[in-house]
Coordinates of C-alpha atoms in Angstrom, one line a residue:
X116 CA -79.3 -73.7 -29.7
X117 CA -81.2 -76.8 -27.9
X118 CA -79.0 -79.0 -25.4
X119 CA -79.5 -81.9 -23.4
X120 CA -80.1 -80.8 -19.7
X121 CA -77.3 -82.0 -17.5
X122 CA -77.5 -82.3 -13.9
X123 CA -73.9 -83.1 -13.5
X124 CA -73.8 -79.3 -13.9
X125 CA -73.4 -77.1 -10.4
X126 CA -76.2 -75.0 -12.4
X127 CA -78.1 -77.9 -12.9
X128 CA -78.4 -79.6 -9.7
X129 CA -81.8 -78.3 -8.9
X130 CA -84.8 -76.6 -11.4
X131 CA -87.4 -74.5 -9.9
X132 CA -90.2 -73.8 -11.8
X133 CA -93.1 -71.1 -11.0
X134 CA -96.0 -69.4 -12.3
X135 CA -99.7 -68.6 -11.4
X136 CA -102.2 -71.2 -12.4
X137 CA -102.4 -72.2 -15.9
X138 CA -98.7 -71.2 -16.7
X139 CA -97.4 -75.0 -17.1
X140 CA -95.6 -75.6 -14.4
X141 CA -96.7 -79.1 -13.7
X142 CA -96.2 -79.3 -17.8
X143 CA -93.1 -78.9 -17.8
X144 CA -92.2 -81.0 -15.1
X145 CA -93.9 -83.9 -16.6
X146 CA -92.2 -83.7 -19.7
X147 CA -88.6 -83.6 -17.6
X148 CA -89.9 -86.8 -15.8
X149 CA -90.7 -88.9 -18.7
X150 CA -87.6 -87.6 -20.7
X151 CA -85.5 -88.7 -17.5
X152 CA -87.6 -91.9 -17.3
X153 CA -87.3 -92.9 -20.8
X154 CA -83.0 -92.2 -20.7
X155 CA -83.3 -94.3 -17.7
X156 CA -82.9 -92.2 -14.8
X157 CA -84.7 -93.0 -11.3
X158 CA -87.7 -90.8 -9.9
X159 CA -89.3 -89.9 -7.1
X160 CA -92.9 -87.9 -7.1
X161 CA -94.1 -85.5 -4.6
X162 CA -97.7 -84.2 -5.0
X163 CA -99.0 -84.2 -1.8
X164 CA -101.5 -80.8 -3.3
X165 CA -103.7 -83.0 -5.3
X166 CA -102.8 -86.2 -3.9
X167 CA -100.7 -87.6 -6.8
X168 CA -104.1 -87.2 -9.2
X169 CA -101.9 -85.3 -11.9
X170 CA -99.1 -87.6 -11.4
X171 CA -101.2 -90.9 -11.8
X172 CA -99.8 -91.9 -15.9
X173 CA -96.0 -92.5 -13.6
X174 CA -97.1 -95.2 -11.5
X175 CA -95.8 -98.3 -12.6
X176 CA -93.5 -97.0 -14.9
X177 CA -89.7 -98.3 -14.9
X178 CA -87.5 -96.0 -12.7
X179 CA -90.3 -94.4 -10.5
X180 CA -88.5 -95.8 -7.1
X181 CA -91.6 -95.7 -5.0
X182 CA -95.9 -94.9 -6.3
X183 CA -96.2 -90.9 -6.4
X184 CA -96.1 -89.5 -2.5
X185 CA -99.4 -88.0 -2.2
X186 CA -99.6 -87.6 1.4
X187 CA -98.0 -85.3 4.1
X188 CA -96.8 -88.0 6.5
X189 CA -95.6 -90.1 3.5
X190 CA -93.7 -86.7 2.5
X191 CA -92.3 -86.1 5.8
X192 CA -90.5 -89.7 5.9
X193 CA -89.3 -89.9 2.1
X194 CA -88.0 -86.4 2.7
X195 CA -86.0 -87.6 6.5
X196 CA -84.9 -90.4 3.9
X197 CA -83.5 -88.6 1.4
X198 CA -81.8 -86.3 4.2
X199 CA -80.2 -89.9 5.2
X200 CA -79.6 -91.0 1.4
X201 CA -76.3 -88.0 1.3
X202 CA -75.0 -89.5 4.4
X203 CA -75.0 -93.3 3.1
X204 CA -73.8 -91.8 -0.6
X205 CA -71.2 -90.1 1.3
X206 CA -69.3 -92.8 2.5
X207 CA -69.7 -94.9 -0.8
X208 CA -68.8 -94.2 -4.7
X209 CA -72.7 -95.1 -5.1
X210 CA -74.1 -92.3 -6.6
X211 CA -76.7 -93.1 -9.0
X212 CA -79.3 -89.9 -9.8
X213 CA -82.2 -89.7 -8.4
X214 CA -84.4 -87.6 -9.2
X215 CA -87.2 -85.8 -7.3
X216 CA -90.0 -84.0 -8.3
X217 CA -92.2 -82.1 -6.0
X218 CA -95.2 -80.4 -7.5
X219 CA -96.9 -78.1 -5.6
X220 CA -94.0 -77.2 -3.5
X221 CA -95.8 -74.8 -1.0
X222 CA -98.7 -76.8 0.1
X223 CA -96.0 -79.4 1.0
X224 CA -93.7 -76.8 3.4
X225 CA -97.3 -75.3 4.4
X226 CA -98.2 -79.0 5.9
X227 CA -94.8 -80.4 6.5
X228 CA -93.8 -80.4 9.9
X229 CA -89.8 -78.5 10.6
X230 CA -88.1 -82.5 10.5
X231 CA -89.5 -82.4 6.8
X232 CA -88.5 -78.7 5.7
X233 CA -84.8 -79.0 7.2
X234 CA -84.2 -82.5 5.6
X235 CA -85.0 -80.6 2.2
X236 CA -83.3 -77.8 2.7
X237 CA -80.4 -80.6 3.1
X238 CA -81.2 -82.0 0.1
X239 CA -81.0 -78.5 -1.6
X240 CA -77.7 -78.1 -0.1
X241 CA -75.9 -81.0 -0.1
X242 CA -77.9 -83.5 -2.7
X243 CA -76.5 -82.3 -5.6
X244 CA -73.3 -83.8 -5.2
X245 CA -74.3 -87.1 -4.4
X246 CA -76.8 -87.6 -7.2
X247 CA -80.3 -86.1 -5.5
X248 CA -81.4 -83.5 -7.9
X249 CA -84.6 -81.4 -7.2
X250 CA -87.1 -80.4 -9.8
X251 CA -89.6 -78.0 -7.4
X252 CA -92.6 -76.4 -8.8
X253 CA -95.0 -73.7 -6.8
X254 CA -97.1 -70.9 -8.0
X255 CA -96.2 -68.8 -5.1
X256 CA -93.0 -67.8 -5.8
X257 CA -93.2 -65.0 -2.5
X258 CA -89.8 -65.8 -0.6
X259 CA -91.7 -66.8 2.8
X260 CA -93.5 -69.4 0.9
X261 CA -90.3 -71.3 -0.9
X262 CA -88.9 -72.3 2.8
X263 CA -85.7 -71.5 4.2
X264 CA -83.2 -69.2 2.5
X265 CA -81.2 -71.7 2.2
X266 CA -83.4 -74.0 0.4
X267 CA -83.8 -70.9 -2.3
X268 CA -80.2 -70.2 -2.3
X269 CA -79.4 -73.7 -3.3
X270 CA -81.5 -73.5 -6.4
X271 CA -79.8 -72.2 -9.1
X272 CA -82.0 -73.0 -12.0
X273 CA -85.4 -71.1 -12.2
X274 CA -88.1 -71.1 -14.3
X275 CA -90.7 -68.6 -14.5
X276 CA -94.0 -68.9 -16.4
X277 CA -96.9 -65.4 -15.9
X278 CA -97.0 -64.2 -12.5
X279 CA -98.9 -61.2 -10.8
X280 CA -96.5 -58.6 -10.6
X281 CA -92.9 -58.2 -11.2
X282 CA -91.8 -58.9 -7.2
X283 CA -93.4 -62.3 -7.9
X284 CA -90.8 -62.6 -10.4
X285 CA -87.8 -61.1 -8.9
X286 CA -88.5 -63.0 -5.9
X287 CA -89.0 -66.4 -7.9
X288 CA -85.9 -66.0 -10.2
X289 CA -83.4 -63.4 -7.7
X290 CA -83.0 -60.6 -10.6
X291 CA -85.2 -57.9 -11.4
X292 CA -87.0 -56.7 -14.9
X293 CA -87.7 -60.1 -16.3
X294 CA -91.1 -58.8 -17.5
X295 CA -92.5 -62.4 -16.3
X296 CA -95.6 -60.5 -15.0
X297 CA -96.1 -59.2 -18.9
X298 CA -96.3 -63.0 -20.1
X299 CA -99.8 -64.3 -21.7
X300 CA -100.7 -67.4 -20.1

């Protein structure tokens, strides 16, 4: 039975989604942006891969905080931000979602330099409480490409579309057998 996401949830801080090319990955995190966007919520864009070209309908919309990030040093300081953001949300009641999307999550920590992968691997941990929810996409789910354990451990909701073989999917969702590797397309 359908029901409306909410990130209010422990289990819904974060959402992971994975899948080879083609699967709809970026699909489905589009249609979680504008659904957030049009119920109000505020957005920030990561797509550092293609250099925001698949994000380009969001700019200008109402609630997208700041145009699509599509570069690695741009990354680096929104993400040292964001690390910051928990500590100023800590010491006020002020916690008003935000929401960010990165797409392409693995060419980001491939580029990013260790400032940039620890401040989201704060995020992961600690963001959800304050109102930073992540919606990652990659589609390399392989453990040493998804960043620190930590970052992985934090993200409770996953999403798998086709992948290669079925370690692709254990390692992208944490449980064997989910026959993601026998998905067409």
């Amino acid at each position: 039975e359908p029901h409306r996401l909410d990130f209010k949830e422990a289990a819904m801080a974060h959402v992971f989604l994975t899948g080879q090319t083609r699967s709809g990955k970026t699909n489905a995190q589009q249609l979680i942006a504008w659904n957030l966007l049009r119920n109000g919520c505020q957005l920030l864009i990561f797509d550092t891969a293609k250099m925001g070209h698949t994000w380009r309908a969001f700019e200008g919309t109402d609630g997208l905080l700041h145009p699509v990030v599509a570069s690695i040093p741009e990354a680096e300081a929104t993400l040292v931000y964001l690390a910051a953001e928990i500590n100023r949300r800590a010491n006020n009641s002020n916690h008003e979602p935000i929401f960010i999307v990165i797409d392409e999550l693995k060419a980001l920590l491939t580029d990013a330099g260790e400032q940039a992968k620890a401040s989201l691997s704060r995020v992961a941990a600690l963001g959800g409480e304050f109102g930073l929810h992540l919606i990652l996409a990659t589609q390399y789910p392989q453990i040493k490409l998804l960043g620190s354990a930590e970052l992985k451990r934090n993200i409770t909701t996953r999403l798998c579309g086709k992948v290669d073989d079925a370690t692709s999917a254990a390692n992208a969702l944490g449980v064997g057998g989910s026959g993601a590797e026998a998905l067409q397309g």
